[in-house]
Amino acid sequence: FFSSFLAMAYQQPTTMAELRQYVTGQDGGMQNRGASTILLHVEHSNLTRSAFPEIRLDLHMTVGALKEKLYTHTGTQPVNQRLQLRDSAGAVKGAMDGDDRKLGYFSPEEGDIIYIQDMDPFSASAKGWLEDTSLVEKYEMTDEDYDKRDNSVRAFKRQQAALKKAEQGDTPVDPELMKDLAEKIEAGNRCEVFPGGRRATVRYVGKAEALGPGWWIGVEYDDPVGKHDGTVKGVKFFECGAGFGGVVRPDKVTVGDFPSLDDELALSDDEL
C-alpha cells in the first residue's frame, strides 16, 4: 500500500515540457521537495494555529519520531500527545495511532492538518500563557521595598547624584558615603577595578578626607596603570611602587578570585 502511495505521489515526466518543468523547478520547488516528503499544517489543542508554520515531513518518518519533532515545536511531551490527521477543512480523517507506523501509512495529502491533543492535565500551555504573557502571574515589588534596596539602579543613581552635587558645592556629602560597600572589602583581597577590569590587591579601606567625604579603597595594581605610590595629596595611605597605586570609591571595586594575568597565562601554558 505504502509503495503504491509513493508511486502516486511522484510521477515520472513523460514529455519534454514536463521534464523541463521538473529540472528548472518551475512548479514552485518540486525538485527540492522530493517524492517522499509532504507539506502539512500543525494544530494544537491549547495553542492557536498561527503559532505554527507549515512543516515538511518525510513519509518514511514514524509516528514516534514525528511526536519527538512536534515536542520541539509545542513543548508537549510525546507520551502526552494524541494525534489526529485532519483534512484542510478540519474534518477528522483518522487517529494516528501506533508509534512504529510510518506517516505514509495514513495517506496524508498536501495541506492536511496534524492535530495534537495535549493529554497532560498540568500542561504549561493549558491556560494559554505560552501565547499571552499577560496571563502569567508576575512578581511585583512595591516602590517602598525597592527604595530600601542598596544594590539597585535607583540607589546607584542616588549615590551618583549626591557625588555630583558635592562636586558642584550644592549640598554636603554624607561622611559615611558607601560605608556599606566598603565594609565588605578587606585589605589583602584580590579585586578588579572598573572601568577597565584592572586587576589589583586591596591595600587600604577607610576614609580619605584629602579626596572627599565618605569611604575609599586603596589598591595596588598588578601593572603600572595607577597614578601614584600610595600617597595622595601628601597623605600616605599605603606603600607600593610608583605608578601602581590608586584610590577609588568602593562601588568601583569587585573582590573575588582574580589571579594576576601573568599567573593565568602560566596556568594556560601548563595545560598545553
CSV table of C-alpha atoms in Angstrom, one decimal:
chain,number,residue,atom,x,y,z
A,1,PHE,CA,0.0,0.0,0.0
A,2,PHE,CA,2.7,2.4,1.0
A,3,SER,CA,4.8,1.8,-2.2
A,4,SER,CA,1.7,2.4,-4.3
A,5,PHE,CA,1.0,5.6,-2.4
A,6,LEU,CA,4.6,6.8,-3.2
A,7,ALA,CA,4.1,5.9,-6.8
A,8,MET,CA,1.1,8.2,-7.0
A,9,ALA,CA,3.0,11.0,-5.1
A,10,TYR,CA,5.7,11.0,-7.7
A,11,GLN,CA,5.1,10.7,-11.5
A,12,GLN,CA,8.0,10.5,-13.8
A,13,PRO,CA,7.9,13.2,-16.5
A,14,THR,CA,6.6,11.8,-19.9
A,15,THR,CA,7.1,14.8,-22.2
A,16,MET,CA,10.0,17.2,-22.9
A,17,ALA,CA,7.8,20.0,-21.4
A,18,GLU,CA,7.2,18.1,-18.2
A,19,LEU,CA,10.9,17.2,-18.0
A,20,ARG,CA,11.9,20.8,-18.4
A,21,GLN,CA,9.5,21.9,-15.7
A,22,TYR,CA,10.9,19.3,-13.3
A,23,VAL,CA,14.5,20.2,-14.0
A,24,THR,CA,14.0,24.0,-13.8
A,25,GLY,CA,11.8,23.8,-10.8
A,26,GLN,CA,9.0,25.9,-12.3
A,27,ASP,CA,6.4,24.1,-10.3
A,28,GLY,CA,7.3,26.0,-7.1
A,29,GLY,CA,10.2,23.8,-5.9
A,30,MET,CA,9.2,20.3,-6.8
A,31,GLN,CA,12.8,19.2,-7.3
A,32,ASN,CA,13.7,20.3,-3.8
A,33,ARG,CA,10.8,18.7,-2.0
A,34,GLY,CA,11.5,15.1,-3.0
A,35,ALA,CA,8.9,12.5,-3.8
A,36,SER,CA,8.7,11.2,-0.2
A,37,THR,CA,8.0,14.5,1.6
A,38,ILE,CA,4.8,16.3,2.2
A,39,LEU,CA,3.8,19.7,3.5
A,40,LEU,CA,1.4,19.7,6.4
A,41,HIS,CA,-0.1,22.1,8.9
A,42,VAL,CA,0.0,21.6,12.7
A,43,GLU,CA,-2.7,22.5,15.2
A,44,HIS,CA,-2.6,22.1,19.0
A,45,SER,CA,-5.5,21.8,21.4
A,46,ASN,CA,-4.0,24.6,23.7
A,47,LEU,CA,-2.4,26.8,21.1
A,48,THR,CA,-3.6,28.8,18.1
A,49,ARG,CA,-2.8,27.6,14.6
A,50,SER,CA,-1.0,30.9,13.9
A,51,ALA,CA,1.7,29.7,16.3
A,52,PHE,CA,3.0,27.1,13.8
A,53,PRO,CA,4.3,27.4,10.3
A,54,GLU,CA,3.8,24.7,7.7
A,55,ILE,CA,6.1,21.8,8.3
A,56,ARG,CA,7.6,19.5,5.7
A,57,LEU,CA,7.7,15.9,6.8
A,58,ASP,CA,9.1,12.7,5.3
A,59,LEU,CA,6.5,10.0,4.7
A,60,HIS,CA,9.0,7.4,6.0
A,61,MET,CA,9.1,9.1,9.4
A,62,THR,CA,7.5,7.0,12.2
A,63,VAL,CA,4.7,8.4,14.4
A,64,GLY,CA,7.1,8.2,17.3
A,65,ALA,CA,9.7,10.3,15.5
A,66,LEU,CA,7.0,12.7,14.5
A,67,LYS,CA,6.0,13.2,18.1
A,68,GLU,CA,9.6,13.9,19.1
A,69,LYS,CA,9.7,16.6,16.4
A,70,LEU,CA,6.4,18.1,17.4
A,71,TYR,CA,7.6,18.2,21.0
A,72,THR,CA,10.3,20.6,20.0
A,73,HIS,CA,7.7,22.9,18.4
A,74,THR,CA,5.0,22.7,21.0
A,75,GLY,CA,6.5,21.6,24.3
A,76,THR,CA,4.1,18.7,24.7
A,77,GLN,CA,5.9,15.5,25.8
A,78,PRO,CA,5.5,12.7,23.2
A,79,VAL,CA,3.8,10.5,25.8
A,80,ASN,CA,1.1,13.2,26.3
A,81,GLN,CA,0.4,13.6,22.5
A,82,ARG,CA,-2.7,12.1,20.9
A,83,LEU,CA,-2.5,12.8,17.2
A,84,GLN,CA,-5.2,13.0,14.5
A,85,LEU,CA,-5.0,13.6,10.8
A,86,ARG,CA,-7.5,16.1,9.5
A,87,ASP,CA,-8.1,17.5,6.1
A,88,SER,CA,-7.6,21.1,5.2
A,89,ALA,CA,-11.1,22.0,6.3
A,90,GLY,CA,-10.6,20.4,9.8
A,91,ALA,CA,-12.6,17.2,9.2
A,92,VAL,CA,-11.1,14.2,11.0
A,93,LYS,CA,-9.6,11.6,8.7
A,94,GLY,CA,-8.4,9.3,11.4
A,95,ALA,CA,-6.4,8.8,14.5
A,96,MET,CA,-2.6,8.5,14.1
A,97,ASP,CA,-2.1,5.5,16.4
A,98,GLY,CA,1.0,3.2,16.7
A,99,ASP,CA,4.3,4.9,17.2
A,100,ASP,CA,6.0,2.4,14.9
A,101,ARG,CA,3.8,3.2,12.0
A,102,LYS,CA,5.1,5.5,9.3
A,103,LEU,CA,3.5,8.7,8.3
A,104,GLY,CA,2.7,7.4,4.8
A,105,TYR,CA,0.5,4.7,6.3
A,106,PHE,CA,-2.1,7.3,7.0
A,107,SER,CA,-2.2,8.6,3.4
A,108,PRO,CA,-1.8,12.3,4.2
A,109,GLU,CA,-2.3,14.9,1.4
A,110,GLU,CA,-0.7,18.3,0.9
A,111,GLY,CA,-2.4,20.8,3.2
A,112,ASP,CA,-3.7,18.3,5.7
A,113,ILE,CA,-3.5,19.0,9.4
A,114,ILE,CA,-1.8,17.1,12.1
A,115,TYR,CA,-3.9,17.9,15.2
A,116,ILE,CA,-2.2,17.5,18.6
A,117,GLN,CA,-4.5,16.8,21.6
A,118,ASP,CA,-2.5,17.6,24.7
A,119,MET,CA,-3.5,15.0,27.3
A,120,ASP,CA,-1.4,16.4,30.1
A,121,PRO,CA,-3.8,18.0,32.7
A,122,PHE,CA,-0.9,20.0,34.1
A,123,SER,CA,0.4,21.2,30.7
A,124,ALA,CA,2.2,24.5,30.7
A,125,SER,CA,0.2,25.6,27.7
A,126,ALA,CA,-3.2,24.6,29.1
A,127,LYS,CA,-4.1,28.1,30.3
A,128,GLY,CA,-2.8,29.9,27.3
A,129,TRP,CA,0.1,31.7,29.0
A,130,LEU,CA,2.6,30.5,26.5
A,131,GLU,CA,1.0,32.8,23.9
A,132,ASP,CA,-0.5,35.5,26.2
A,133,THR,CA,2.1,36.7,28.7
A,134,SER,CA,-0.5,38.9,30.4
A,135,LEU,CA,-1.9,35.7,31.9
A,136,VAL,CA,1.4,34.9,33.7
A,137,GLU,CA,1.5,35.8,37.3
A,138,LYS,CA,4.4,38.1,37.9
A,139,TYR,CA,6.4,39.1,40.9
A,140,GLU,CA,5.7,42.7,41.9
A,141,MET,CA,7.7,44.8,44.3
A,142,THR,CA,6.3,47.8,45.9
A,143,ASP,CA,8.0,51.1,45.3
A,144,GLU,CA,8.8,51.4,49.0
A,145,ASP,CA,10.5,48.0,49.1
A,146,TYR,CA,12.5,48.8,46.0
A,147,ASP,CA,13.6,52.1,47.6
A,148,LYS,CA,15.1,50.2,50.5
A,149,ARG,CA,17.5,48.1,48.3
A,150,ASP,CA,21.1,49.1,48.5
A,151,ASN,CA,22.2,47.4,45.2
A,152,SER,CA,19.5,48.8,42.9
A,153,VAL,CA,19.8,51.1,40.0
A,154,ARG,CA,17.9,53.7,41.9
A,155,ALA,CA,20.4,53.6,44.8
A,156,PHE,CA,23.3,53.9,42.4
A,157,LYS,CA,21.7,56.9,40.8
A,158,ARG,CA,21.2,58.5,44.2
A,159,GLN,CA,24.9,58.0,45.0
A,160,GLN,CA,26.0,59.5,41.7
A,161,ALA,CA,23.7,62.4,42.1
A,162,ALA,CA,25.0,63.1,45.6
A,163,LEU,CA,28.6,63.0,44.4
A,164,LYS,CA,27.8,65.3,41.6
A,165,LYS,CA,26.1,67.8,43.9
A,166,ALA,CA,29.0,67.7,46.3
A,167,GLU,CA,31.5,68.4,43.5
A,168,GLN,CA,29.4,71.4,42.5
A,169,GLY,CA,29.2,72.5,46.1
A,170,ASP,CA,25.4,72.4,46.1
A,171,THR,CA,25.0,70.0,49.1
A,172,PRO,CA,27.2,68.3,51.7
A,173,VAL,CA,28.1,64.7,51.1
A,174,ASP,CA,27.3,62.1,53.7
A,175,PRO,CA,30.5,61.5,55.6
A,176,GLU,CA,29.6,57.7,55.7
A,177,LEU,CA,29.0,57.5,51.9
A,178,MET,CA,29.4,54.0,50.6
A,179,LYS,CA,30.3,52.6,54.1
A,180,ASP,CA,28.1,49.6,53.5
A,181,LEU,CA,30.1,48.7,50.4
A,182,ALA,CA,33.4,49.4,52.0
A,183,GLU,CA,32.7,47.1,54.9
A,184,LYS,CA,32.5,44.1,52.5
A,185,ILE,CA,36.1,44.7,51.4
A,186,GLU,CA,39.3,43.9,53.3
A,187,ALA,CA,42.9,44.8,52.9
A,188,GLY,CA,44.6,41.9,51.1
A,189,ASN,CA,41.6,41.0,49.0
A,190,ARG,CA,42.2,40.4,45.3
A,191,CYS,CA,39.9,42.5,43.1
A,192,GLU,CA,39.1,44.1,39.7
A,193,VAL,CA,38.8,47.8,39.4
A,194,PHE,CA,36.4,49.4,36.9
A,195,PRO,CA,36.4,50.8,34.4
A,196,GLY,CA,38.8,48.6,32.5
A,197,GLY,CA,38.8,45.5,34.6
A,198,ARG,CA,42.2,46.3,36.1
A,199,ARG,CA,43.4,43.6,38.5
A,200,ALA,CA,44.8,44.7,41.8
A,201,THR,CA,45.3,43.9,45.5
A,202,VAL,CA,43.4,45.9,48.1
A,203,ARG,CA,45.8,47.8,50.4
A,204,TYR,CA,43.6,50.3,52.2
A,205,VAL,CA,40.0,50.6,53.3
A,206,GLY,CA,38.8,53.7,55.0
A,207,LYS,CA,38.2,57.4,54.7
A,208,ALA,CA,40.4,59.9,52.7
A,209,GLU,CA,39.4,63.4,53.6
A,210,ALA,CA,42.0,64.7,51.1
A,211,LEU,CA,39.9,63.2,48.3
A,212,GLY,CA,36.4,63.9,49.7
A,213,PRO,CA,33.9,62.7,52.3
A,214,GLY,CA,32.9,59.1,52.5
A,215,TRP,CA,34.8,55.8,52.2
A,216,TRP,CA,37.6,54.9,49.8
A,217,ILE,CA,39.5,51.9,48.7
A,218,GLY,CA,43.2,52.0,48.1
A,219,VAL,CA,44.6,49.4,45.6
A,220,GLU,CA,48.0,48.3,44.3
A,221,TYR,CA,47.6,47.4,40.6
A,222,ASP,CA,49.3,44.4,39.1
A,223,ASP,CA,50.6,46.7,36.3
A,224,PRO,CA,51.7,50.3,36.3
A,225,VAL,CA,48.3,51.7,35.4
A,226,GLY,CA,47.9,53.7,38.6
A,227,LYS,CA,48.6,57.4,39.4
A,228,HIS,CA,50.9,57.3,42.5
A,229,ASP,CA,52.8,55.2,45.0
A,230,GLY,CA,50.0,55.1,47.6
A,231,THR,CA,50.5,58.8,48.6
A,232,VAL,CA,47.7,61.2,47.6
A,233,LYS,CA,48.0,64.9,48.2
A,234,GLY,CA,50.7,64.4,50.7
A,235,VAL,CA,48.9,61.7,52.7
A,236,LYS,CA,50.4,58.2,52.6
A,237,PHE,CA,47.6,55.6,52.7
A,238,PHE,CA,49.7,52.6,51.8
A,239,GLU,CA,53.0,51.8,50.1
A,240,CYS,CA,53.6,50.5,46.6
A,241,GLY,CA,55.7,51.1,43.5
A,242,ALA,CA,55.4,54.4,41.7
A,243,GLY,CA,52.6,54.2,39.2
A,244,PHE,CA,51.0,51.2,40.8
A,245,GLY,CA,48.7,52.9,43.3
A,246,GLY,CA,45.1,54.0,43.1
A,247,VAL,CA,42.4,55.2,45.4
A,248,VAL,CA,38.8,54.7,44.2
A,249,ARG,CA,35.2,54.5,45.5
A,250,PRO,CA,34.0,51.1,46.8
A,251,ASP,CA,31.5,50.8,44.0
A,252,LYS,CA,34.3,50.6,41.5
A,253,VAL,CA,35.9,47.5,43.2
A,254,THR,CA,34.8,43.9,42.8
A,255,VAL,CA,36.6,41.5,45.2
A,256,GLY,CA,36.9,37.8,44.3
A,257,ASP,CA,39.2,35.2,42.9
A,258,PHE,CA,41.2,37.4,40.5
A,259,PRO,CA,44.7,36.0,39.9
A,260,SER,CA,47.2,38.1,38.1
A,261,LEU,CA,47.1,37.8,34.4
A,262,ASP,CA,50.6,36.5,34.4
A,263,ASP,CA,49.5,33.7,36.7
A,264,GLU,CA,46.6,32.9,34.3
A,265,LEU,CA,49.0,32.8,31.4
A,266,ALA,CA,51.3,30.4,33.3
A,267,LEU,CA,48.4,28.1,34.0
A,268,SER,CA,47.4,28.1,30.4
A,269,ASP,CA,51.0,27.2,29.3
A,270,ASP,CA,50.9,24.3,31.8
A,271,GLU,CA,47.7,22.9,30.2
A,272,LEU,CA,49.2,22.8,26.7
